[in-house]
Structures are given as C-alpha cells and as structure tokens.
Tab-separated table of C-alpha atoms in Angstrom:
chain	number	residue	atom	x	y	z
A	654	MET	CA	76.301	157.004	96.802
A	655	ALA	CA	79.917	157.834	95.919
A	656	GLN	CA	81.010	156.731	99.396
A	657	ASN	CA	79.225	153.394	98.964
A	658	LYS	CA	80.944	152.810	95.618
A	659	LEU	CA	84.313	153.622	97.151
A	660	LYS	CA	83.581	151.261	100.047
A	661	ASP	CA	82.643	148.462	97.616
A	662	LYS	CA	85.898	148.962	95.717
A	663	LEU	CA	87.948	148.863	98.908
A	664	MET	CA	86.171	145.735	100.137
A	665	ALA	CA	86.464	143.955	96.791
A	666	LEU	CA	89.071	141.218	96.964
A	667	PRO	CA	91.238	140.128	94.051
A	668	SER	CA	90.298	136.937	92.258
A	669	SER	CA	92.111	133.668	92.859
A	670	PHE	CA	93.945	134.110	89.545
A	671	THR	CA	95.285	137.478	90.692
A	672	ILE	CA	96.314	136.160	94.103
A	673	LEU	CA	98.220	133.303	92.499
A	674	PHE	CA	100.002	135.626	90.092
A	675	ILE	CA	100.950	137.962	92.966
A	676	ILE	CA	102.462	134.960	94.783
A	677	ILE	CA	104.461	134.087	91.658
A	678	ILE	CA	105.834	137.642	91.620
A	679	VAL	CA	106.701	137.496	95.348
A	680	MET	CA	108.506	134.175	94.904
A	681	ALA	CA	110.407	135.602	91.967
A	682	ILE	CA	111.543	138.514	94.157
A	683	PHE	CA	112.724	136.023	96.797
A	684	THR	CA	114.974	134.364	94.223
A	685	TRP	CA	116.960	137.624	94.053
A	686	PHE	CA	117.765	137.591	97.776
A	687	VAL	CA	117.531	134.000	99.076
A	688	PRO	CA	120.837	132.218	98.292
A	689	ALA	CA	120.498	129.552	95.611
A	690	GLY	CA	121.669	126.037	96.341
A	691	SER	CA	121.404	122.402	95.344
A	692	TYR	CA	121.987	118.869	96.608
A	693	GLU	CA	123.532	115.909	94.878
A	694	VAL	CA	121.069	113.109	94.135
A	695	ASP	CA	121.421	109.345	93.844
A	696	GLU	CA	120.355	107.168	90.905
A	697	ALA	CA	116.767	107.101	92.175
A	698	GLY	CA	116.672	110.902	92.323
A	699	ASN	CA	116.757	111.109	96.133
A	700	ILE	CA	118.759	113.882	97.794
A	701	ILE	CA	122.015	112.808	99.447
A	702	ALA	CA	122.399	114.242	102.944
A	703	GLY	CA	125.401	116.464	103.553
A	704	THR	CA	125.931	117.335	99.894
A	705	PHE	CA	124.343	120.803	99.879
A	706	ALA	CA	126.336	123.456	98.072
A	707	TYR	CA	125.586	127.051	97.212
A	708	VAL	CA	125.387	127.809	93.510
A	709	ASP	CA	125.213	130.936	91.415
A	710	GLN	CA	122.138	133.028	92.075
A	711	GLN	CA	119.262	132.315	89.687
A	712	PRO	CA	117.097	135.458	89.926
A	713	GLN	CA	113.792	135.164	88.114
A	714	GLY	CA	112.816	138.123	85.975
A	715	LEU	CA	109.690	139.351	84.202
A	716	TRP	CA	110.110	136.812	81.393
A	717	ASP	CA	110.231	134.015	83.965
A	718	VAL	CA	107.216	135.358	85.852
A	719	PHE	CA	105.002	135.375	82.776
A	720	MET	CA	106.463	132.098	81.550
A	721	ALA	CA	105.800	130.335	84.882
A	722	PRO	CA	102.087	129.568	84.233
A	723	VAL	CA	102.984	128.322	80.737
A	724	LYS	CA	105.644	126.013	82.119
A	725	GLY	CA	103.221	125.147	84.903
A	726	MET	CA	100.846	123.797	82.289
A	727	LEU	CA	103.392	122.082	80.032
A	728	GLY	CA	105.983	121.115	82.634
A	729	THR	CA	109.736	121.543	82.972
A	730	ASP	CA	112.610	119.242	83.860
A	731	GLY	CA	112.139	120.020	87.556
A	732	THR	CA	108.356	120.402	87.731
A	733	PRO	CA	105.702	118.123	86.199
A	734	GLY	CA	103.144	119.964	84.090
A	735	ALA	CA	99.490	120.415	84.942
A	736	ILE	CA	98.352	119.469	81.429
A	737	GLU	CA	97.182	115.987	82.439
A	738	VAL	CA	95.145	117.324	85.365
A	739	SER	CA	93.748	120.211	83.287
A	740	LEU	CA	92.714	117.901	80.453
A	741	PHE	CA	91.089	115.562	82.960
A	742	ILE	CA	89.071	118.490	84.343
A	743	LEU	CA	87.916	119.507	80.865
A	744	VAL	CA	86.879	115.963	79.963
A	745	VAL	CA	85.009	115.568	83.279
A	746	GLY	CA	83.183	118.788	82.412
A	747	GLY	CA	82.309	117.328	79.021
A	748	PHE	CA	81.142	114.089	80.641
A	749	LEU	CA	78.866	116.014	83.018
A	750	GLY	CA	77.596	118.083	80.114
A	751	VAL	CA	76.460	114.954	78.269
A	752	VAL	CA	74.878	113.514	81.434
A	753	ASP	CA	73.104	116.832	81.951
A	754	LYS	CA	71.483	116.462	78.526
A	755	THR	CA	69.723	113.325	79.778
A	756	GLY	CA	68.274	115.041	82.867
A	757	ALA	CA	69.150	111.963	84.907
A	758	LEU	CA	71.550	113.647	87.316
A	759	ASP	CA	69.245	116.536	88.217
A	760	THR	CA	66.412	114.120	88.884
A	761	ALA	CA	68.613	111.819	90.966
A	762	ILE	CA	69.904	114.726	93.072
A	763	ALA	CA	66.367	115.950	93.637
A	764	GLN	CA	65.343	112.509	94.849
A	765	VAL	CA	68.339	112.351	97.220
A	766	VAL	CA	67.294	115.698	98.680
A	767	ALA	CA	63.714	114.524	99.101
A	768	ALA	CA	64.805	111.221	100.674
A	769	ASN	CA	66.933	113.044	103.277
A	770	LYS	CA	64.399	115.695	104.188
A	771	GLY	CA	64.861	116.555	107.868
A	772	ARG	CA	68.159	114.680	108.224
A	773	GLU	CA	70.290	116.539	105.724
A	774	LYS	CA	73.211	117.026	108.095
A	775	LEU	CA	73.749	113.260	108.293
A	776	LEU	CA	75.125	113.493	104.753
A	777	ILE	CA	78.132	115.447	106.070
A	778	PRO	CA	79.814	112.809	108.303
A	779	ILE	CA	78.941	109.993	105.886
A	780	LEU	CA	80.324	111.681	102.775
A	781	MET	CA	83.367	113.067	104.601
A	782	PHE	CA	84.235	109.591	105.881
A	783	ILE	CA	84.012	108.142	102.371
A	784	PHE	CA	86.369	110.795	101.003
A	785	ALA	CA	88.657	110.441	104.038
A	786	LEU	CA	88.978	106.720	103.313
A	787	GLY	CA	90.059	107.571	99.779
A	788	GLY	CA	92.642	110.005	101.141
A	789	THR	CA	94.138	107.663	103.733
A	790	THR	CA	94.331	104.608	101.440
A	791	TYR	CA	95.520	105.962	98.112
A	792	GLY	CA	96.003	109.697	98.503
A	793	MET	CA	92.765	110.812	96.857
A	794	ALA	CA	93.399	114.375	95.695
A	795	GLU	CA	93.090	115.530	92.064
A	796	GLU	CA	90.502	112.809	91.466
A	797	THR	CA	88.109	114.626	93.824
A	798	LEU	CA	87.674	117.427	91.281
A	799	ALA	CA	85.197	115.205	89.472
A	800	PHE	CA	82.933	115.060	92.542
A	801	TYR	CA	82.386	118.773	93.232
A	802	PRO	CA	79.777	119.282	90.487
A	803	LEU	CA	77.818	116.433	92.101
A	804	ILE	CA	78.131	117.370	95.779
A	805	ILE	CA	77.595	121.129	95.447
A	806	PRO	CA	74.011	120.948	94.095
A	807	VAL	CA	73.047	118.490	96.840
A	808	MET	CA	74.447	120.696	99.618
A	809	ILE	CA	72.864	123.843	98.173
A	810	ALA	CA	69.508	122.123	97.719
A	811	VAL	CA	69.272	121.002	101.354
A	812	GLY	CA	69.960	124.499	102.672
A	813	PHE	CA	73.736	124.650	103.098
A	814	ASP	CA	76.175	126.836	101.149
A	815	SER	CA	79.025	126.231	98.711
A	816	LEU	CA	81.590	126.292	101.547
A	817	VAL	CA	79.937	123.271	103.147
A	818	ALA	CA	79.984	121.479	99.789
A	819	VAL	CA	83.677	122.191	99.252
A	820	SER	CA	84.439	121.182	102.828
A	821	VAL	CA	82.791	117.772	102.491
A	822	VAL	CA	85.111	116.836	99.642
A	823	LEU	CA	88.270	118.905	100.182
A	824	LEU	CA	88.470	118.591	103.965
A	825	GLY	CA	87.196	115.014	103.881
A	826	ALA	CA	89.852	113.751	101.474
A	827	GLY	CA	92.407	116.200	102.901
A	828	VAL	CA	92.287	114.970	106.487
A	829	GLY	CA	92.442	111.444	105.095
A	830	VAL	CA	95.712	112.268	103.350
A	831	LEU	CA	96.912	114.052	106.498
A	832	GLY	CA	96.283	110.828	108.415
A	833	SER	CA	97.558	108.545	105.661
A	834	THR	CA	97.748	104.944	106.818
A	835	VAL	CA	98.711	102.996	103.687
A	836	ASN	CA	98.734	105.828	101.119
A	837	PRO	CA	101.508	104.688	98.746
A	838	PHE	CA	102.166	108.215	97.453
A	839	ALA	CA	102.912	109.609	100.927
A	840	THR	CA	103.510	106.857	103.478
A	841	GLY	CA	104.737	104.402	100.853
A	842	VAL	CA	107.249	106.665	99.086
A	843	ALA	CA	108.583	108.079	102.367
A	844	SER	CA	108.951	104.643	103.970
A	845	GLN	CA	110.620	103.245	100.876
A	846	ALA	CA	113.128	106.103	100.871
A	847	LEU	CA	114.075	105.184	104.449
A	848	GLY	CA	114.114	101.450	103.848
A	849	ILE	CA	111.342	100.709	106.366
A	850	SER	CA	107.970	98.993	105.977
A	851	PRO	CA	104.931	101.235	105.357
A	852	GLY	CA	103.324	99.357	108.243
A	853	GLU	CA	105.788	100.790	110.760
A	854	GLY	CA	104.093	103.576	112.700
A	855	ILE	CA	100.594	102.696	111.461
A	856	GLY	CA	99.261	102.818	115.049
A	857	LEU	CA	100.037	106.504	115.409
A	858	ARG	CA	98.795	107.210	111.887
A	859	LEU	CA	95.459	105.516	112.668
A	860	VAL	CA	95.116	107.814	115.682
A	861	PHE	CA	95.859	110.787	113.404
A	862	PHE	CA	93.247	109.603	110.898
A	863	PHE	CA	90.348	109.227	113.309
A	864	VAL	CA	91.171	112.316	115.386
A	865	MET	CA	91.522	114.578	112.346
A	866	TYR	CA	88.389	113.168	110.718
A	867	ALA	CA	86.433	113.852	113.908
A	868	ILE	CA	87.774	117.409	114.242
A	869	ALA	CA	87.051	118.306	110.605
A	870	THR	CA	83.580	116.725	110.646
A	871	VAL	CA	82.501	118.537	113.812
A	872	TYR	CA	83.846	121.810	112.393
A	873	VAL	CA	81.910	121.479	109.120
A	874	TYR	CA	78.779	120.153	110.875
A	875	ARG	CA	78.626	123.127	113.237
A	876	TYR	CA	79.059	125.633	110.409
A	877	ALA	CA	76.437	123.842	108.288
A	878	THR	CA	73.972	123.916	111.179
A	879	LYS	CA	74.518	127.642	111.608
A	880	VAL	CA	73.994	128.332	107.902
A	881	GLN	CA	70.908	126.130	107.678
A	882	LYS	CA	69.301	127.996	110.591
A	883	ASN	CA	70.324	131.431	109.312
A	884	PRO	CA	71.542	131.737	105.692
A	885	GLU	CA	72.863	135.231	106.471
A	886	ALA	CA	75.489	133.594	108.709
A	887	SER	CA	77.114	132.135	105.598
A	888	LEU	CA	80.501	133.584	104.653
A	889	VAL	CA	79.325	133.526	101.027
A	890	TYR	CA	75.837	134.872	101.709
A	891	GLU	CA	76.203	137.506	99.000
A	892	ASP	CA	76.285	134.639	96.477
A	893	TYR	CA	73.533	132.614	98.163
A	894	GLU	CA	70.705	133.295	95.709
A	895	ALA	CA	73.026	133.191	92.703
A	896	ASN	CA	74.356	129.798	93.786
A	897	LYS	CA	70.830	128.451	94.267
A	898	LYS	CA	70.164	129.303	90.619
A	899	LYS	CA	73.587	128.204	89.359
A	900	PHE	CA	73.443	124.825	91.127
A	901	LYS	CA	69.689	124.365	90.842
A	902	THR	CA	68.029	120.943	90.887
A	903	LYS	CA	64.800	119.766	89.343
A	904	ASP	CA	61.450	119.493	91.063
A	905	THR	CA	61.523	116.657	93.587
A	906	LYS	CA	58.275	115.303	92.091
A	907	ASP	CA	60.120	114.230	88.941
A	908	LYS	CA	60.801	110.510	88.647
A	909	MET	CA	63.521	108.860	86.626
A	910	ASN	CA	62.446	106.980	83.529
A	911	ALA	CA	63.994	103.667	82.488
A	912	LYS	CA	66.694	105.231	80.303
A	913	GLN	CA	67.667	107.692	83.027
A	914	LYS	CA	68.088	104.825	85.486
A	915	ILE	CA	70.518	103.185	83.066
A	916	VAL	CA	72.381	106.493	82.729
A	917	ILE	CA	72.706	106.813	86.516
A	918	SER	CA	73.990	103.247	86.717
A	919	LEU	CA	76.629	104.002	84.074
A	920	PHE	CA	77.395	107.270	85.856
A	921	GLY	CA	78.080	105.450	89.131
A	922	LEU	CA	80.045	102.740	87.317
A	923	THR	CA	82.334	105.415	85.873
A	924	PHE	CA	83.391	106.676	89.295
A	925	PHE	CA	83.655	103.142	90.650
A	926	LEU	CA	86.028	102.181	87.826
A	927	MET	CA	88.036	105.361	88.370
A	928	ILE	CA	88.613	104.449	92.017
A	929	LEU	CA	89.438	100.817	91.191
A	930	GLY	CA	91.866	101.985	88.544
A	931	LEU	CA	93.689	104.483	90.756
A	932	VAL	CA	94.173	102.390	93.901
A	933	PRO	CA	97.665	100.792	93.561
A	934	TRP	CA	96.576	97.314	94.636
A	935	THR	CA	99.954	95.615	94.227
A	936	LEU	CA	101.657	98.321	96.311
A	937	LEU	CA	99.132	97.837	99.094
A	938	ASN	CA	99.466	94.044	98.842
A	939	GLU	CA	101.999	92.465	96.493
A	940	ASN	CA	99.890	89.299	96.297
A	941	TRP	CA	96.863	91.194	94.982
A	942	THR	CA	97.337	90.577	91.268
A	943	ILE	CA	93.767	89.788	90.242
A	944	PHE	CA	93.452	92.756	87.889
A	945	GLU	CA	96.762	91.972	86.172
A	946	THR	CA	95.554	88.398	85.730
A	947	ILE	CA	92.224	89.506	84.266
A	948	ASN	CA	93.949	91.987	81.950
A	949	SER	CA	96.448	89.373	80.718
A	950	GLY	CA	93.624	86.867	80.197
A	951	LEU	CA	91.622	89.294	78.072
A	952	MET	CA	94.689	90.224	76.047
A	953	GLY	CA	95.342	86.517	75.453
A	954	ILE	CA	91.968	85.950	73.761
A	955	PRO	CA	92.758	86.380	70.038
A	956	LEU	CA	89.803	88.451	68.816
A	957	ILE	CA	88.791	90.070	72.112
A	958	GLY	CA	92.346	91.190	72.863
A	959	THR	CA	92.645	92.828	69.451
A	960	ILE	CA	89.289	94.587	69.766
A	961	LEU	CA	90.049	95.923	73.236
A	962	GLY	CA	93.555	97.010	72.273
A	963	GLN	CA	96.857	95.436	73.186
A	964	GLN	CA	97.942	98.478	75.212
A	965	MET	CA	95.075	98.241	77.717
A	966	ILE	CA	96.386	98.847	81.250
A	967	PRO	CA	95.100	96.822	84.228
A	968	LEU	CA	93.135	98.444	87.035
A	969	GLY	CA	95.475	99.645	89.741
A	970	ASP	CA	98.049	100.993	87.282
A	971	TRP	CA	95.858	103.832	86.017
A	972	TYR	CA	96.697	107.510	86.260
A	973	PHE	CA	95.357	110.659	84.628
A	974	MET	CA	95.621	109.512	81.028
A	975	GLU	CA	93.577	106.396	81.778
A	976	ILE	CA	90.849	108.043	83.860
A	977	THR	CA	90.564	110.851	81.302
A	978	MET	CA	90.003	108.186	78.643
A	979	LEU	CA	87.408	106.556	80.917
A	980	PHE	CA	85.313	109.721	81.251
A	981	PHE	CA	85.618	110.435	77.524
A	982	ALA	CA	84.492	106.910	76.598
A	983	MET	CA	81.607	106.960	79.077
A	984	SER	CA	80.444	110.301	77.663
A	985	VAL	CA	80.002	108.633	74.286
A	986	ILE	CA	78.434	105.481	75.747
A	987	ILE	CA	75.921	107.412	77.894
A	988	GLY	CA	74.946	109.602	74.948
A	989	MET	CA	74.369	106.549	72.759
A	990	VAL	CA	72.473	104.602	75.451
A	991	TYR	CA	70.133	107.550	75.986
A	992	ARG	CA	69.842	107.864	72.192
A	993	LEU	CA	70.882	111.479	72.105
A	994	PRO	CA	71.445	112.839	68.597
A	995	GLU	CA	75.109	113.170	67.640
A	996	SER	CA	74.844	116.962	67.688
A	997	GLU	CA	73.462	116.869	71.248
A	998	ILE	CA	76.300	114.665	72.475
A	999	VAL	CA	78.917	116.955	70.942
A	1000	SER	CA	77.292	120.203	72.107
A	1001	GLY	CA	76.768	118.811	75.600
A	1002	PHE	CA	80.401	117.744	75.820
A	1003	VAL	CA	81.771	121.034	74.494
A	1004	ASN	CA	79.547	123.193	76.699
A	1005	GLY	CA	80.376	121.098	79.756
A	1006	SER	CA	84.088	121.470	79.094
A	1007	LYS	CA	83.642	125.206	78.630
A	1008	ASP	CA	82.067	125.463	82.087
A	1009	LEU	CA	85.252	124.078	83.690
A	1010	LEU	CA	87.770	125.919	81.503
A	1011	GLY	CA	88.586	128.415	84.266
A	1012	VAL	CA	89.237	125.532	86.652
A	1013	ALA	CA	91.618	123.878	84.190
A	1014	LEU	CA	93.546	127.134	83.736
A	1015	ILE	CA	93.832	127.926	87.438
A	1016	VAL	CA	95.568	124.581	88.038
A	1017	ALA	CA	98.314	125.647	85.634
A	1018	VAL	CA	98.743	129.062	87.266
A	1019	ALA	CA	99.039	127.395	90.680
A	1020	ARG	CA	101.735	125.069	89.327
A	1021	GLY	CA	103.632	128.150	88.112
A	1022	ILE	CA	104.561	129.004	91.704
A	1023	GLN	CA	106.506	125.780	92.017
A	1024	VAL	CA	108.196	126.456	88.671
A	1025	ILE	CA	109.550	129.779	89.963
A	1026	MET	CA	110.777	128.105	93.168
A	1027	ASN	CA	112.584	125.326	91.347
A	1028	GLU	CA	114.158	127.467	88.652
A	1029	GLY	CA	115.230	130.039	91.249
A	1030	MET	CA	116.904	127.160	93.154
A	1031	ILE	CA	115.812	128.317	96.607
A	1032	THR	CA	114.034	125.141	97.784
A	1033	ALA	CA	117.288	123.302	98.542
A	1034	THR	CA	118.525	126.266	100.574
A	1035	ILE	CA	115.518	126.065	102.877
A	1036	LEU	CA	115.961	122.300	103.222
A	1037	ASN	CA	119.600	122.806	104.183
A	1038	PHE	CA	118.503	125.246	106.873
A	1039	GLY	CA	116.437	122.457	108.414
A	1040	GLU	CA	119.245	119.945	108.073
A	1041	ARG	CA	121.577	122.174	110.072
A	1042	GLY	CA	119.008	123.463	112.570
A	1043	LEU	CA	117.153	120.375	113.788
A	1044	SER	CA	119.943	118.027	114.773
A	1045	GLU	CA	120.577	119.285	118.335
A	1046	PHE	CA	117.146	118.933	119.963
A	1047	SER	CA	115.521	116.371	122.281
A	1048	PRO	CA	113.429	113.607	120.627
A	1049	VAL	CA	110.066	115.176	121.548
A	1050	LEU	CA	111.102	118.663	120.471
A	1051	PHE	CA	112.719	117.282	117.320
A	1052	SER	CA	109.473	115.557	116.277
A	1053	ILE	CA	107.436	118.742	116.756
A	1054	LEU	CA	109.992	120.969	115.020
A	1055	THR	CA	110.271	118.502	112.143
A	1056	TYR	CA	106.497	118.725	111.730
A	1057	ILE	CA	106.700	122.534	111.783
A	1058	PHE	CA	109.666	122.565	109.402
A	1059	TYR	CA	107.798	120.442	106.871
A	1060	ILE	CA	105.023	123.046	106.661
A	1061	PRO	CA	106.965	125.599	104.549
A	1062	LEU	CA	108.582	122.734	102.617
A	1063	SER	CA	105.102	121.463	101.740
A	1064	PHE	CA	104.286	124.894	100.337
A	1065	LEU	CA	107.368	124.756	98.140
A	1066	ILE	CA	106.744	121.150	97.049
A	1067	PRO	CA	102.966	120.463	97.158
A	1068	SER	CA	103.388	116.941	95.765
A	1069	THR	CA	103.530	114.504	98.708
A	1070	SER	CA	105.513	111.916	96.769
A	1071	GLY	CA	107.873	114.580	95.425
A	1072	LEU	CA	108.429	116.026	98.887
A	1073	ALA	CA	109.050	112.583	100.382
A	1074	GLY	CA	111.561	111.644	97.712
A	1075	ALA	CA	113.373	114.954	98.031
A	1076	THR	CA	113.736	115.086	101.807
A	1077	MET	CA	113.504	111.704	103.497
A	1078	GLY	CA	117.144	110.891	102.780
A	1079	ILE	CA	118.056	113.800	105.060
A	1080	MET	CA	115.324	113.985	107.673
A	1081	GLY	CA	115.135	110.243	108.422
A	1082	PRO	CA	118.811	109.880	109.412
A	1083	LEU	CA	118.576	113.114	111.439
A	1084	GLY	CA	115.755	111.556	113.451
A	1085	THR	CA	117.784	108.421	114.107
A	1086	PHE	CA	120.700	110.570	115.260
A	1087	VAL	CA	118.591	112.246	117.994
A	1088	GLY	CA	116.744	109.056	118.981
A	1089	VAL	CA	113.487	109.466	117.017
A	1090	ALA	CA	112.123	106.446	115.117
A	1091	GLN	CA	112.099	106.958	111.367
A	1092	ASP	CA	108.385	106.213	111.114
A	1093	ILE	CA	107.795	109.260	113.357
A	1094	VAL	CA	109.588	111.386	110.769
A	1095	VAL	CA	107.321	109.894	108.100
A	1096	THR	CA	104.255	110.825	110.150
A	1097	ALA	CA	105.569	114.357	110.719
A	1098	PHE	CA	106.133	114.793	106.995
A	1099	GLN	CA	102.720	113.559	105.852
A	1100	SER	CA	100.860	115.453	108.595
A	1101	ALA	CA	102.532	118.738	107.683
A	1102	SER	CA	102.026	118.134	103.987
A	1103	GLY	CA	98.389	117.289	104.687
A	1104	ILE	CA	97.593	120.468	106.599
A	1105	VAL	CA	99.293	122.710	104.027
A	1106	ASN	CA	97.480	121.072	101.123
A	1107	LEU	CA	94.163	122.099	102.668
A	1108	ILE	CA	94.916	125.773	102.061
A	1109	THR	CA	97.932	126.293	99.809
A	1110	PRO	CA	97.468	128.239	96.567
A	1111	THR	CA	100.210	126.080	95.034
A	1112	SER	CA	97.782	123.138	95.057
A	1113	GLY	CA	95.731	122.646	91.917
A	1114	VAL	CA	93.274	120.635	94.015
A	1115	VAL	CA	92.504	123.550	96.337
A	1116	MET	CA	92.350	126.136	93.585
A	1117	GLY	CA	90.366	123.874	91.274
A	1118	ALA	CA	87.793	123.066	93.950
A	1119	LEU	CA	87.293	126.719	94.859
A	1120	ALA	CA	86.993	127.692	91.197
A	1121	ILE	CA	84.273	125.093	90.611
A	1122	ALA	CA	82.326	126.328	93.647
A	1123	GLY	CA	82.919	130.007	92.874
A	1124	VAL	CA	84.597	130.600	96.251
A	1125	GLU	CA	87.492	133.036	96.522
A	1126	LEU	CA	90.723	131.842	98.112
A	1127	THR	CA	90.633	134.551	100.788
A	1128	THR	CA	87.120	133.476	101.796
A	1129	TRP	CA	88.289	129.875	102.117
A	1130	TRP	CA	91.232	130.971	104.278
A	1131	ARG	CA	88.881	132.937	106.534
A	1132	TYR	CA	86.565	129.944	106.810
A	1133	VAL	CA	89.229	127.330	107.710
A	1134	ALA	CA	91.521	129.545	109.816
A	1135	LYS	CA	90.286	128.209	113.163
A	1136	LEU	CA	90.275	124.632	111.888
A	1137	ILE	CA	93.872	124.902	110.704
A	1138	GLY	CA	94.886	126.270	114.103
A	1139	ILE	CA	93.156	123.385	115.883
A	1140	ILE	CA	94.728	120.785	113.583
A	1141	PHE	CA	98.162	122.343	114.073
A	1142	VAL	CA	97.956	122.229	117.868
A	1143	VAL	CA	96.496	118.718	117.995
A	1144	SER	CA	99.057	117.432	115.480
A	1145	SER	CA	101.918	118.830	117.558
A	1146	ILE	CA	100.543	117.100	120.648
A	1147	LEU	CA	100.100	113.812	118.797
A	1148	MET	CA	103.671	114.013	117.469
A	1149	ALA	CA	104.988	114.385	121.027
A	1150	LEU	CA	102.818	111.508	122.247
A	1151	GLY	CA	104.024	109.424	119.326
A	1152	VAL	CA	107.644	109.768	120.471
A	1153	LEU	CA	106.731	108.890	124.053
A	1154	PHE	CA	104.267	106.028	123.579
A	1155	PHE	CA	104.492	104.597	120.044
C-alpha cells in the first residue's frame, strides 16, 4: 500500500498553474545570464534594423517573479494586460450560467447527439473546418474560449474524450491561423510592415491552409476513433467517468419548448454577432463599409440614436470590450425572455462566472512569462542573433531557417501582430538581400507563430482551453507531440517549395 502511494506521488504531475510559474522562474534566471539589449524603433513602433545595442543587465528577482502574474493581468508599458480577456471569460461563464438556467442548451446538445447517432465522427472535420476558416480569415483565437463549454459536452456525449473536444476548437482554429490567408492580425500586419500587399504570397498560404487542415483533421479523427472503440485508450481515461458527469447532457427524449427555442435562437445570434463584430471588414476590403453606413444611419435618427447610445461602435471594429458587453447584454435579454426571476438571473450569472474563474486567472499567469521576458530585455538579444546569423545562406535554406528561427521568437512574443510589428523590419530586408521574396518571410513568420501557439504555455488561449476542459498541459503536449513533429517537417518542405515554385 505504501509503495502504491509513493508511486502515485511520483507519477502525479504539477498543475498548469505550477508549470507556468516554474517557467516564469526559469525565464527570470535567464535574465541574469542572457545579455540584455534593445533596438531603436520608428514612429509606428517598428524595430529599425541594424540599431541593436547592448544595455545594462536587467536581472529579474523574486519581487519581479511574483509581480509578473499581476502585471500580466493589468499590463505594463511593454506587455498588454490580460484583464480584457479574463473579464471576457468571466462574462461568457455568466452568460452560459444564465442559459443553463433555461435548460435550453442541454436539451439542444442532447438532440444534436441523437441526430448524429452512428455518424458522430463527421462532426470533427465539419467543426474543425469552421474554426479553421475563422483562424485563416481573422485570426480567431481568444474568441474560441467561448465555444469550449459548448463543444466539450457534445464530444463527451458521443463517446469521445475532452482531448478530442479541445482539439476540434484549438487545433481547428490554430491550423487556420498557421495557414493565414487574409488574417489582418498576422498576414496583414506583417505585409503592411514590409510595404507589400497582403495578397502577395496567398497561393502558398492557401496550400499551407488546406494541407495543415487535412493533417490536423486526420490526426484528431484517428485518435477519436481509437477512443470511441476503446475508452481506455484515452490519454485522460482516469477522468473519463468524472468528465461524463461534469459535462453531462439531458435525456435525448427531452424536447425543447417554445421559450427554449427562442433562447437557442438568441444564443446562436450572440455568437453570430460576435463573429460579425470581430472580422475587420474594411481591412479585408476597403470598399466594404456597410456596417459603418448602418451604424451612422442609426446614430443619425434623433430618438433611436440617443436610445442606442452615441458611442455605439460598428460591426467590424469590435474587440474584447464590445464582445464582453454583447455577452453581458444577451445574458440579461435571455433571462428576461425566458421569464426567469431576477434572483435566478443573478445567481446563474454569478455561478457561471465562478466556474470559469480558474480559466480567467490562468490567462494572467501565462501573460506573466512575457512580462519577465520584456522587463529582462532579452527578447531583442535573441532577435539580433537571428539578424546576424541568417544573412549568409542560400534562398531555400534561408526560408527554412527563418521559419525555425521564428519558433523561439513566437514563444517570447505569442501575439502574432506584436511579433510581426517587432521583427518584419529586420527579417523582410534580410530575405531580399539573399534573394527570398518578402511574402515568403511573411509565410515563415505566421507558420512558425501558428505552430508554437498550439502548445505554448505563454498563450492564454492554450492555457484557457485546457483549464476549461480540465486537461493538464503535460497531457496536451504528450497528445500533440507527433502532430507538431509532422507539421514542422511538412512546413519546412512547403517553405522550400515556396522559394522554388511560388
């Protein structure tokens, strides 16, 4: 018995919170030994190539280590805070809590399961393609956190596990971002920094999109098939029964009543409006101004404009403040439409938020890693290493090494737009110098950033998704290890082919 207890203790893995805090400590130690440095920046905040200079060491101590998650939540001059994302998560939890009071969602999920009896695995490629489209068009990332509480019960109910559920959303949207075609926050920002059109190189990026979607879908499909045939093959089998209870659905014989149908319609409308609001329509097509026109028209109507509020922002210009407001407002509307008592609406919202509190906190801890990096001033040093080391290779080798070099940079700067703005001013001209088209550099950057953001603990999206599903980070790494290896090899090959044929 004592030996079994000792074995259990040795096999027990630290929680995601602990792993993240250990990484913060390790990064802080690095700031004592890795030389600190900085670049000059232009008026737009882009790094100016050739301006790197070493600066005084900025070692991060115990105060900084414990302060990092706090700054990660509230933000610093060099790192945006996670407060907007964390608040969004809490409000989504509250929204789901109110919907749960109506019973509409459980009944709807049960009916979806019943309708797909015998063809459950078809949900995987369909849902993954939908999320991949969101990733490739507008960089769908943090917004996916709202979908996990919906997808997980469906996947569990049809006989899969929580890893399959996370994969459908995280890998689906993730490979879409990896193969960004018109994503303004990756392709757009990077292309703008180089002064080229986002359309340049779209042929290669379309190849990336479809190849990576196919690889990820087959990978998830095969694992799901294995788990459905034998639940003990699941990497989270020890939580299998607990997850079936935690993410339980109602009896499939239940039918939605009239009020529940209205709730489901409003529920779907909420997510539809979120997507419409987040897609930057005018960046994708400068002539697409329909939402600005509608917004201006409504604001111009004397009484209606005053009632709606003169600060209403048109769809396409929304970000976390606006979609958080959307979910908060729809929580109230759904509660009133279903005629829930005021106390039920409030208790449902509060309890729902409480369920996602750990998720909201883990996003801040993950952001703390980037805080330590920035305040220790070691990111620029690593970038300078690449600037000096990549300029003497052949075009094909340069494209592959640039892709590889962007992998650690993507760990240091998990924001695709932030990474593009910080590095394109250096890497683009380097590519031109060795005979590589600048759009190839853009593709290398977004592909590397995409693969890292499937697994990095510095990403609030990854950590938030795993926290919602109750999956430990180390389990996720074990699950996707082969997939990451396949994506890495295929991406390297596609980069070489891109130089030769695109």
